[in-house]
Amino acid sequence: MNHVNKLRPATARRSSALKGDIRIPGDKSISHRSFMFGGLARGETRITGLLEGEDVINTGKAMQAMGASVRKEGDTWIVTGTGNGCLLAPEAPLDFGNAGTGCRLTMGLVGVYDFDSTFIGDASLSRRPMGRVLNPLREMGVQVKSEPGDRLPVTLHGPATPAPITYRVPMASAQVKSAVLLAGLNTPGVTTVIEPVMTRDHTEKMLRGFGADLEVETDADGVRTIRLIGQGELTGQVIDVPGDPSSTAFPLVAALLVPGSEILIRNVLMNPTRTGLIQTLQEMGGDIEILDARLAGGEDVADLRVRGSSLRGVTVPPDRAPSMIDEYPVLAVAASFAEGETVMHGLEELRVKESDRLAAVARGLELNGVDCTEGEDWLTVRGRPDGKGLGNAKGEAVVTHLDHRIAMSFLVMGLVSEHPVTVDDSAIIATSFPEFMDLMTGLGATIAARDE
Ligand code: S3P
């Protein structure tokens, strides 16, 4: 999907107390994997709660282009897979739009097949580094054609027999871990991934659910060794996707910041590899009650009651980054209204997200009057609890760089700033959270988009 020609600026203004009872759309990571594993497994996979954002829909289209059938009946997506090892050669380039997860995981999934597959994406995805996935695939025998710096478009061609590898993931990345494991699915023997720092574990959990022969060992230092026996059978599953904690972050922070708010957010995924933001906001004094914690489809899920709170600055340790990697932009917004200083460490991976998120956040904060300092891999924000002077009275817009989370984070900021906050584009929000505007205005937020 190409948003370059249809920017849709939006402005958020100081709002009165947010109230309501909401359900957040399905988790993006689990939704991508549901389409991928369903499309690969033998038989039918039935998915409810799927996130119908552009990123996930592009993954569904890619699986269709490789032989899976994908259709929707009522609220249920029904995927009929090809069977493991039986993907077909896509006839046209696979277009992943804005989605790093869709693109990188599918590179692993199909890259080891003995045919050509070509990967393209939007301007943001075309700037992102693919070498982190292409390098282990090269070790498995995959031929790679790519643009300089291993950028898209990329064409892969697997060997007659891929080689199983042992791969130590050099950065904290669930996408890299997952790409190697998915390549291992169509590789004879044992593919081993060593993960020094634990990242989201949806691939491991879900592959086991589909019947893959996969085991995980964690040593005393927390280093995980994941072994997958390739070329086994995968069988279709029934999946109910829980609400996305990364999307939850926006109404959650909004309700903490807008005085007098009280909202209930239902059915939120609480997998411990995803809850770093909630922990951090609680440490800052945020009133977040975790209700009815339960297990659903093998995942931790809960409802969250969130009330307007006075926040104070904290230091967020680097080892928390993997469990809240997508939440730093909105945490920086929360920190802008906290008493004192918030220091965030271990942010190097933010440089290679949908935008250079560390720079995009720092520029956006500065434009809206926040006192902050950007380091190579850290950010310090000095807050102003009353929001006085924050926002941009001249209406100058935050540059979102085709990054949905930058857009949503700064719209949350506008709800509590003295002056309005404008973002140059809100259309990109549809990649991960198409319901964002309606859901926020339904809670009482004053946000409006305008077409240019
Ligand atoms: C994801 C992994 C993370 C995250 C992304 C989703 C996944 O990326 O930022 O939004 O579903 O595996 P990295 O692997 O690049 O950290």
Short mmCIF file of C-alpha atoms and ligand atoms in Angstrom, two decimals:
data_model
loop_
_atom_site.label_atom_id
_atom_site.label_comp_id
_atom_site.label_asym_id
_atom_site.label_seq_id
_atom_site.Cartn_x
_atom_site.Cartn_y
_atom_site.Cartn_z
CA MET A 1 0.00 0.00 0.00
CA ASN A 2 1.37 3.38 -0.90
CA HIS A 3 0.43 6.32 1.29
CA VAL A 4 2.87 8.80 -0.16
CA ASN A 5 0.28 10.62 -2.26
CA LYS A 6 -2.58 10.73 0.19
CA LEU A 7 -1.37 12.25 3.43
CA ARG A 8 -4.17 12.94 5.85
CA PRO A 9 -3.16 15.43 8.56
CA ALA A 10 -4.96 15.26 11.89
CA THR A 11 -5.13 17.46 14.98
CA ALA A 12 -5.81 16.54 18.60
CA ARG A 13 -6.96 19.08 21.18
CA ARG A 14 -7.18 19.20 24.93
CA SER A 15 -10.10 16.96 25.93
CA SER A 16 -12.26 16.44 28.97
CA ALA A 17 -12.27 13.16 30.90
CA LEU A 18 -12.25 10.01 28.74
CA LYS A 19 -14.91 7.46 29.66
CA GLY A 20 -15.92 4.12 28.22
CA ASP A 21 -15.64 0.38 27.88
CA ILE A 22 -13.69 -0.74 24.83
CA ARG A 23 -12.25 -3.77 23.06
CA ILE A 24 -9.00 -3.39 21.18
CA PRO A 25 -8.54 -5.09 17.78
CA GLY A 26 -6.48 -8.27 17.59
CA ASP A 27 -2.76 -8.47 18.20
CA LYS A 28 -0.75 -7.71 15.06
CA SER A 29 2.03 -10.23 15.73
CA ILE A 30 -0.40 -13.08 16.33
CA SER A 31 -2.60 -12.04 13.38
CA HIS A 32 0.32 -12.15 10.92
CA ARG A 33 1.36 -15.54 12.23
CA SER A 34 -2.21 -16.87 12.09
CA PHE A 35 -2.38 -16.16 8.35
CA MET A 36 1.14 -17.49 7.75
CA PHE A 37 0.91 -20.70 9.73
CA GLY A 38 -2.70 -21.29 8.67
CA GLY A 39 -1.65 -20.81 5.04
CA LEU A 40 1.15 -23.33 5.44
CA ALA A 41 -0.60 -25.98 7.54
CA ARG A 42 -2.65 -28.82 6.12
CA GLY A 43 -6.42 -28.34 6.47
CA GLU A 44 -8.42 -25.45 7.81
CA THR A 45 -7.46 -22.74 10.29
CA ARG A 46 -10.34 -20.70 11.70
CA ILE A 47 -9.40 -17.28 13.09
CA THR A 48 -11.56 -14.92 15.11
CA GLY A 49 -10.46 -11.54 16.47
CA LEU A 50 -7.98 -11.09 13.60
CA LEU A 51 -6.57 -7.58 13.19
CA GLU A 52 -7.88 -6.38 9.83
CA GLY A 53 -5.19 -3.73 9.41
CA GLU A 54 -3.43 -3.23 6.07
CA ASP A 55 -0.25 -4.96 7.27
CA VAL A 56 -2.02 -8.20 8.14
CA ILE A 57 -4.21 -8.14 5.03
CA ASN A 58 -1.03 -7.94 2.94
CA THR A 59 0.26 -11.08 4.66
CA GLY A 60 -3.04 -12.83 3.83
CA LYS A 61 -2.64 -11.81 0.18
CA ALA A 62 0.94 -13.12 0.12
CA MET A 63 -0.22 -16.49 1.45
CA GLN A 64 -2.95 -16.57 -1.22
CA ALA A 65 -0.33 -15.82 -3.88
CA MET A 66 1.56 -18.91 -2.67
CA GLY A 67 -1.38 -21.29 -2.86
CA ALA A 68 -3.37 -20.86 0.37
CA SER A 69 -7.06 -20.06 0.29
CA VAL A 70 -8.17 -17.20 2.56
CA ARG A 71 -11.79 -16.17 3.02
CA LYS A 72 -14.06 -14.59 5.59
CA GLU A 73 -17.40 -15.97 6.76
CA GLY A 74 -19.17 -13.72 9.24
CA ASP A 75 -16.57 -12.83 11.87
CA THR A 76 -14.32 -15.80 11.11
CA TRP A 77 -11.38 -15.89 8.72
CA ILE A 78 -10.96 -19.35 7.22
CA VAL A 79 -7.57 -20.26 5.82
CA THR A 80 -6.95 -23.50 3.97
CA GLY A 81 -3.24 -24.20 3.88
CA THR A 82 -1.02 -25.87 1.31
CA GLY A 83 0.63 -28.31 3.72
CA ASN A 84 4.18 -27.78 5.00
CA GLY A 85 6.71 -27.76 2.16
CA CYS A 86 4.04 -27.20 -0.49
CA LEU A 87 3.93 -23.43 -1.00
CA LEU A 88 3.70 -22.45 -4.67
CA ALA A 89 6.02 -20.01 -6.42
CA PRO A 90 4.38 -16.56 -6.35
CA GLU A 91 3.82 -15.30 -9.90
CA ALA A 92 4.22 -11.61 -9.00
CA PRO A 93 6.26 -9.72 -6.37
CA LEU A 94 4.83 -10.03 -2.87
CA ASP A 95 3.91 -6.51 -1.67
CA PHE A 96 4.11 -6.14 2.11
CA GLY A 97 3.30 -2.43 2.17
CA ASN A 98 4.54 -0.97 5.48
CA ALA A 99 5.00 -4.29 7.30
CA GLY A 100 8.43 -5.42 8.50
CA THR A 101 6.95 -8.43 10.25
CA GLY A 102 5.01 -9.66 7.22
CA CYS A 103 8.00 -9.19 4.94
CA ARG A 104 10.78 -10.58 7.13
CA LEU A 105 8.86 -13.63 8.38
CA THR A 106 7.70 -14.51 4.87
CA MET A 107 11.29 -14.24 3.63
CA GLY A 108 12.10 -17.05 6.05
CA LEU A 109 8.96 -19.00 5.24
CA VAL A 110 9.43 -19.14 1.46
CA GLY A 111 13.04 -18.05 0.90
CA VAL A 112 14.41 -21.58 1.27
CA TYR A 113 12.16 -22.94 -1.51
CA ASP A 114 13.86 -23.84 -4.77
CA PHE A 115 12.12 -21.08 -6.77
CA ASP A 116 12.17 -17.29 -7.04
CA SER A 117 10.20 -15.10 -4.62
CA THR A 118 10.37 -11.30 -4.80
CA PHE A 119 9.58 -8.91 -1.93
CA ILE A 120 8.56 -5.26 -2.26
CA GLY A 121 7.07 -2.65 0.07
CA ASP A 122 6.32 1.04 0.59
CA ALA A 123 8.93 3.81 0.98
CA SER A 124 9.31 3.10 4.72
CA LEU A 125 9.80 -0.66 4.32
CA SER A 126 12.16 -0.07 1.38
CA ARG A 127 14.45 1.92 3.68
CA ARG A 128 14.63 -0.77 6.37
CA PRO A 129 17.55 -3.20 6.71
CA MET A 130 16.81 -6.75 5.52
CA GLY A 131 20.36 -8.10 6.00
CA ARG A 132 19.45 -9.25 9.51
CA VAL A 133 17.17 -11.87 7.90
CA LEU A 134 19.04 -12.36 4.63
CA ASN A 135 22.34 -13.28 6.33
CA PRO A 136 21.06 -16.41 8.10
CA LEU A 137 19.14 -17.35 4.94
CA ARG A 138 22.40 -17.10 2.96
CA GLU A 139 23.95 -19.53 5.46
CA MET A 140 21.12 -21.95 4.69
CA GLY A 141 22.00 -21.78 0.98
CA VAL A 142 19.57 -19.11 -0.23
CA GLN A 143 20.66 -16.93 -3.16
CA VAL A 144 19.81 -13.28 -2.55
CA LYS A 145 19.44 -10.40 -4.98
CA SER A 146 18.90 -7.11 -3.17
CA GLU A 147 19.39 -3.37 -3.42
CA PRO A 148 22.52 -1.84 -1.81
CA GLY A 149 22.53 -2.29 1.96
CA ASP A 150 20.26 -5.33 1.59
CA ARG A 151 17.19 -3.18 1.01
CA LEU A 152 14.02 -4.07 -0.94
CA PRO A 153 13.24 -5.11 -3.60
CA VAL A 154 14.72 -8.49 -2.70
CA THR A 155 14.55 -11.70 -4.73
CA LEU A 156 15.30 -15.02 -3.04
CA HIS A 157 15.96 -18.45 -4.52
CA GLY A 158 16.46 -21.41 -2.21
CA PRO A 159 18.78 -24.39 -2.82
CA ALA A 160 17.66 -27.91 -3.76
CA THR A 161 18.27 -28.90 -0.12
CA PRO A 162 18.53 -26.13 2.48
CA ALA A 163 21.17 -26.56 5.18
CA PRO A 164 20.03 -26.54 8.81
CA ILE A 165 22.00 -23.98 10.82
CA THR A 166 22.63 -22.94 14.39
CA TYR A 167 22.07 -19.21 14.53
CA ARG A 168 22.74 -16.87 17.43
CA VAL A 169 20.48 -13.84 16.94
CA PRO A 170 22.82 -10.82 17.08
CA MET A 171 20.18 -8.24 18.10
CA ALA A 172 16.99 -8.49 20.19
CA SER A 173 14.60 -9.27 17.33
CA ALA A 174 11.61 -11.58 17.27
CA GLN A 175 11.43 -11.08 13.52
CA VAL A 176 14.93 -12.48 12.96
CA LYS A 177 14.36 -15.37 15.36
CA SER A 178 11.08 -16.16 13.62
CA ALA A 179 12.46 -15.91 10.08
CA VAL A 180 15.15 -18.50 10.85
CA LEU A 181 12.66 -20.84 12.53
CA LEU A 182 10.23 -20.54 9.62
CA ALA A 183 13.05 -21.29 7.17
CA GLY A 184 13.75 -24.33 9.36
CA LEU A 185 10.24 -25.63 8.73
CA ASN A 186 11.21 -26.54 5.16
CA THR A 187 14.78 -27.65 5.97
CA PRO A 188 15.81 -31.23 6.76
CA GLY A 189 17.25 -31.86 10.23
CA VAL A 190 17.41 -29.56 13.23
CA THR A 191 17.48 -25.77 12.90
CA THR A 192 18.69 -24.13 16.10
CA VAL A 193 18.19 -20.52 17.13
CA ILE A 194 20.02 -19.14 20.15
CA GLU A 195 18.36 -16.10 21.63
CA PRO A 196 20.54 -14.31 24.22
CA VAL A 197 17.73 -11.88 25.12
CA MET A 198 14.17 -13.14 25.13
CA THR A 199 11.80 -11.46 22.68
CA ARG A 200 8.11 -12.07 22.02
CA ASP A 201 7.57 -15.81 21.80
CA HIS A 202 4.47 -16.04 19.60
CA THR A 203 6.26 -17.99 16.86
CA GLU A 204 7.43 -20.69 19.26
CA LYS A 205 4.07 -20.98 21.02
CA MET A 206 1.98 -20.98 17.86
CA LEU A 207 4.20 -23.35 15.87
CA ARG A 208 3.92 -25.88 18.68
CA GLY A 209 0.15 -25.40 18.60
CA PHE A 210 0.18 -26.22 14.86
CA GLY A 211 2.10 -29.42 15.63
CA ALA A 212 5.71 -28.44 14.88
CA ASP A 213 8.43 -30.43 16.65
CA LEU A 214 9.97 -27.52 18.54
CA GLU A 215 11.61 -27.35 21.95
CA VAL A 216 12.96 -24.45 24.01
CA GLU A 217 15.65 -24.64 26.66
CA THR A 218 16.52 -21.66 28.86
CA ASP A 219 19.83 -21.62 30.73
CA ALA A 220 20.64 -19.97 34.06
CA ASP A 221 21.51 -16.67 32.29
CA GLY A 222 18.19 -16.60 30.45
CA VAL A 223 19.74 -17.56 27.10
CA ARG A 224 17.17 -19.53 25.11
CA THR A 225 18.01 -22.34 22.71
CA ILE A 226 15.18 -23.17 20.32
CA ARG A 227 15.42 -26.37 18.30
CA LEU A 228 13.05 -27.14 15.45
CA ILE A 229 12.95 -30.39 13.49
CA GLY A 230 12.15 -29.48 9.91
CA GLN A 231 9.79 -30.97 7.34
CA GLY A 232 7.23 -32.11 9.89
CA GLU A 233 3.51 -31.88 9.43
CA LEU A 234 1.52 -28.81 10.49
CA THR A 235 -2.23 -29.02 11.00
CA GLY A 236 -4.83 -26.23 10.89
CA GLN A 237 -5.94 -24.75 14.22
CA VAL A 238 -8.71 -22.68 15.78
CA ILE A 239 -7.34 -19.31 16.92
CA ASP A 240 -8.99 -16.49 18.85
CA VAL A 241 -6.61 -13.51 18.64
CA PRO A 242 -6.46 -11.46 21.85
CA GLY A 243 -6.37 -7.64 21.83
CA ASP A 244 -3.08 -6.01 20.84
CA PRO A 245 -1.18 -4.61 23.84
CA SER A 246 0.74 -2.28 21.51
CA SER A 247 -2.53 -0.72 20.26
CA THR A 248 -3.91 -0.75 23.82
CA ALA A 249 -1.03 1.55 24.76
CA PHE A 250 -2.65 4.58 23.06
CA PRO A 251 -6.04 4.74 24.84
CA LEU A 252 -4.30 3.52 28.00
CA VAL A 253 -1.80 6.39 28.10
CA ALA A 254 -4.52 8.83 27.01
CA ALA A 255 -6.72 7.78 29.96
CA LEU A 256 -3.82 8.08 32.42
CA LEU A 257 -3.00 11.59 31.18
CA VAL A 258 -6.45 13.17 30.79
CA PRO A 259 -7.57 14.11 34.33
CA GLY A 260 -10.70 12.41 35.63
CA SER A 261 -10.68 9.67 32.98
CA GLU A 262 -11.80 6.14 33.67
CA ILE A 263 -11.90 3.49 30.95
CA LEU A 264 -12.08 -0.29 30.78
CA ILE A 265 -10.09 -2.05 28.06
CA ARG A 266 -11.18 -5.64 27.54
CA ASN A 267 -9.37 -8.77 26.38
CA VAL A 268 -5.80 -7.47 26.27
CA LEU A 269 -2.93 -9.89 25.54
CA MET A 270 -0.75 -10.02 28.69
CA ASN A 271 2.04 -12.31 27.45
CA PRO A 272 4.99 -11.33 29.69
CA THR A 273 7.13 -10.59 26.62
CA ARG A 274 4.72 -7.74 25.81
CA THR A 275 3.87 -6.06 29.14
CA GLY A 276 6.89 -3.80 29.71
CA LEU A 277 4.86 -0.62 29.18
CA ILE A 278 2.24 -1.52 31.78
CA GLN A 279 4.98 -2.27 34.31
CA THR A 280 6.72 1.03 33.55
CA LEU A 281 3.53 3.10 33.75
CA GLN A 282 2.67 1.45 37.07
CA GLU A 283 6.13 2.38 38.36
CA MET A 284 5.40 5.96 37.27
CA GLY A 285 2.29 5.93 39.45
CA GLY A 286 -0.26 5.06 36.77
CA ASP A 287 -3.53 3.65 38.10
CA ILE A 288 -3.89 0.51 35.97
CA GLU A 289 -5.90 -2.31 37.50
CA ILE A 290 -5.46 -5.75 35.99
CA LEU A 291 -8.82 -7.52 36.15
CA ASP A 292 -9.88 -11.09 35.48
CA ALA A 293 -6.40 -12.31 34.49
CA ARG A 294 -7.02 -15.54 32.59
CA LEU A 295 -5.66 -17.94 29.98
CA ALA A 296 -7.26 -17.92 26.53
CA GLY A 297 -5.95 -20.08 23.69
CA GLY A 298 -2.65 -20.58 25.52
CA GLU A 299 -2.06 -16.84 26.06
CA ASP A 300 -2.40 -14.66 29.15
CA VAL A 301 -5.25 -12.20 28.76
CA ALA A 302 -6.82 -9.63 31.11
CA ASP A 303 -9.08 -6.56 31.23
CA LEU A 304 -7.52 -3.26 32.25
CA ARG A 305 -9.21 -0.52 34.25
CA VAL A 306 -7.33 2.74 33.75
CA ARG A 307 -7.87 5.98 35.66
CA GLY A 308 -6.42 9.46 35.25
CA SER A 309 -3.22 9.64 37.33
CA SER A 310 -0.37 11.94 38.28
CA LEU A 311 2.79 10.39 36.86
CA ARG A 312 6.39 10.78 38.01
CA GLY A 313 9.53 10.21 35.95
CA VAL A 314 11.45 6.93 36.18
CA THR A 315 14.53 5.30 34.68
CA VAL A 316 13.58 2.48 32.30
CA PRO A 317 16.34 -0.16 32.23
CA PRO A 318 17.69 -1.41 28.87
CA ASP A 319 16.72 -5.02 29.53
CA ARG A 320 13.06 -4.03 29.49
CA ALA A 321 13.26 -2.85 25.87
CA PRO A 322 12.27 -6.13 24.16
CA SER A 323 9.02 -6.30 26.15
CA MET A 324 7.95 -2.78 25.14
CA ILE A 325 9.91 -2.08 21.98
CA ASP A 326 6.94 -0.61 20.08
CA GLU A 327 5.72 1.41 23.07
CA TYR A 328 8.57 3.94 23.55
CA PRO A 329 6.97 6.68 21.42
CA VAL A 330 3.83 6.71 23.56
CA LEU A 331 5.87 6.30 26.77
CA ALA A 332 7.81 9.42 25.74
CA VAL A 333 4.46 11.21 25.49
CA ALA A 334 3.45 9.99 28.96
CA ALA A 335 6.85 11.16 30.26
CA SER A 336 6.18 14.64 28.82
CA PHE A 337 3.44 15.05 31.45
CA ALA A 338 5.24 13.34 34.35
CA GLU A 339 6.82 15.13 37.28
CA GLY A 340 10.61 15.14 36.80
CA GLU A 341 12.80 13.26 34.39
CA THR A 342 12.24 9.96 32.58
CA VAL A 343 15.30 8.21 31.16
CA MET A 344 14.94 5.38 28.64
CA HIS A 345 17.95 3.19 27.85
CA GLY A 346 18.63 0.40 25.35
CA LEU A 347 16.78 2.01 22.43
CA GLU A 348 19.13 1.09 19.54
CA GLU A 349 16.45 -0.99 17.77
CA LEU A 350 14.16 2.07 17.57
CA ARG A 351 16.43 3.40 14.82
CA VAL A 352 15.29 0.68 12.38
CA LYS A 353 11.51 0.60 12.90
CA GLU A 354 8.92 1.98 10.46
CA SER A 355 10.90 5.21 10.92
CA ASP A 356 13.98 6.12 12.94
CA ARG A 357 11.65 6.30 15.92
CA LEU A 358 14.14 7.77 18.32
CA ALA A 359 14.77 10.76 16.04
CA ALA A 360 11.08 11.05 15.04
CA VAL A 361 9.99 11.13 18.69
CA ALA A 362 12.65 13.65 19.72
CA ARG A 363 11.80 16.00 16.80
CA GLY A 364 8.07 15.71 17.55
CA LEU A 365 8.57 16.41 21.25
CA GLU A 366 10.75 19.45 20.48
CA LEU A 367 8.19 20.80 18.00
CA ASN A 368 5.60 20.62 20.77
CA GLY A 369 7.68 22.31 23.45
CA VAL A 370 8.93 19.29 25.40
CA ASP A 371 12.38 19.45 26.98
CA CYS A 372 14.17 16.27 25.87
CA THR A 373 17.62 14.95 24.94
CA GLU A 374 18.23 12.29 22.29
CA GLY A 375 21.29 10.05 22.65
CA GLU A 376 22.57 7.35 20.32
CA ASP A 377 20.46 4.70 22.10
CA TRP A 378 18.71 6.64 24.85
CA LEU A 379 16.18 9.38 25.40
CA THR A 380 15.60 11.69 28.35
CA VAL A 381 12.32 13.57 28.76
CA ARG A 382 11.69 16.27 31.36
CA GLY A 383 7.97 16.46 31.96
CA ARG A 384 5.51 19.25 32.60
CA PRO A 385 2.53 17.80 34.47
CA ASP A 386 0.13 20.69 33.74
CA GLY A 387 0.93 20.57 30.00
CA LYS A 388 1.46 24.33 30.04
CA GLY A 389 3.18 25.59 26.92
CA LEU A 390 3.09 22.10 25.32
CA GLY A 391 1.58 21.54 21.88
CA ASN A 392 2.07 23.82 18.91
CA ALA A 393 -0.02 26.98 18.75
CA LYS A 394 1.10 27.65 15.15
CA GLY A 395 -0.29 24.31 13.98
CA GLU A 396 3.09 23.01 12.79
CA ALA A 397 2.82 19.28 12.14
CA VAL A 398 4.87 16.41 13.53
CA VAL A 399 6.52 14.53 10.66
CA THR A 400 5.36 10.91 10.94
CA HIS A 401 7.63 9.38 8.23
CA LEU A 402 4.98 6.73 7.34
CA ASP A 403 5.06 5.52 10.95
CA HIS A 404 1.67 4.67 12.47
CA ARG A 405 2.93 4.71 16.06
CA ILE A 406 4.44 8.18 15.69
CA ALA A 407 1.06 9.43 14.42
CA MET A 408 -0.96 7.84 17.24
CA SER A 409 1.49 8.84 19.98
CA PHE A 410 1.41 12.54 19.09
CA LEU A 411 -2.37 12.54 18.73
CA VAL A 412 -2.51 11.26 22.32
CA MET A 413 -0.21 14.11 23.29
CA GLY A 414 -2.64 16.69 21.91
CA LEU A 415 -5.38 15.53 24.30
CA VAL A 416 -3.51 17.00 27.29
CA SER A 417 -1.32 19.75 25.85
CA GLU A 418 -2.21 23.41 26.28
CA HIS A 419 -2.07 23.90 22.50
CA PRO A 420 -3.24 21.47 19.80
CA VAL A 421 -0.90 18.82 18.38
CA THR A 422 -0.98 18.17 14.63
CA VAL A 423 0.51 15.23 12.74
CA ASP A 424 1.22 15.40 9.00
CA ASP A 425 -0.50 12.08 8.32
CA SER A 426 -3.07 9.87 10.00
CA ALA A 427 -3.83 7.60 7.01
CA ILE A 428 -0.86 5.39 7.95
CA ILE A 429 -2.65 4.45 11.21
CA ALA A 430 -4.72 2.01 9.13
CA THR A 431 -1.69 -0.28 8.85
CA SER A 432 -2.11 -1.43 12.46
CA PHE A 433 -5.18 0.18 14.06
CA PRO A 434 -7.86 1.24 11.57
CA GLU A 435 -10.38 1.84 14.38
CA PHE A 436 -8.10 4.25 16.28
CA MET A 437 -9.90 7.52 15.44
CA ASP A 438 -13.42 6.21 16.07
CA LEU A 439 -12.40 4.43 19.24
CA MET A 440 -10.65 7.48 20.67
CA THR A 441 -13.41 9.94 19.75
CA GLY A 442 -15.91 7.44 21.20
CA LEU A 443 -14.08 7.80 24.53
CA GLY A 444 -14.46 11.57 24.29
CA ALA A 445 -11.14 12.53 22.68
CA THR A 446 -11.12 15.59 20.43
CA ILE A 447 -9.26 14.41 17.35
CA ALA A 448 -10.10 15.32 13.77
CA ALA A 449 -8.48 14.41 10.48
CA ARG A 450 -8.71 16.51 7.34
CA ASP A 451 -8.12 15.54 3.74
CA GLU A 452 -5.61 17.66 1.86
C1 S3P B 1 7.43 -8.12 15.84
C2 S3P B 1 8.70 -7.94 16.35
C3 S3P B 1 9.27 -6.63 16.69
C4 S3P B 1 8.20 -5.54 16.73
C5 S3P B 1 7.23 -5.64 15.59
C6 S3P B 1 6.53 -6.98 15.61
C7 S3P B 1 6.97 -9.49 15.57
O1 S3P B 1 10.21 -6.28 15.69
O2 S3P B 1 8.80 -4.26 16.73
O3 S3P B 1 6.27 -4.61 15.65
O4 S3P B 1 5.75 -9.69 15.37
O5 S3P B 1 7.80 -10.41 15.55
P1 S3P B 1 11.77 -6.69 15.79
O6 S3P B 1 11.92 -8.14 15.62
O7 S3P B 1 12.43 -5.91 14.66
O8 S3P B 1 12.20 -6.20 17.14
#
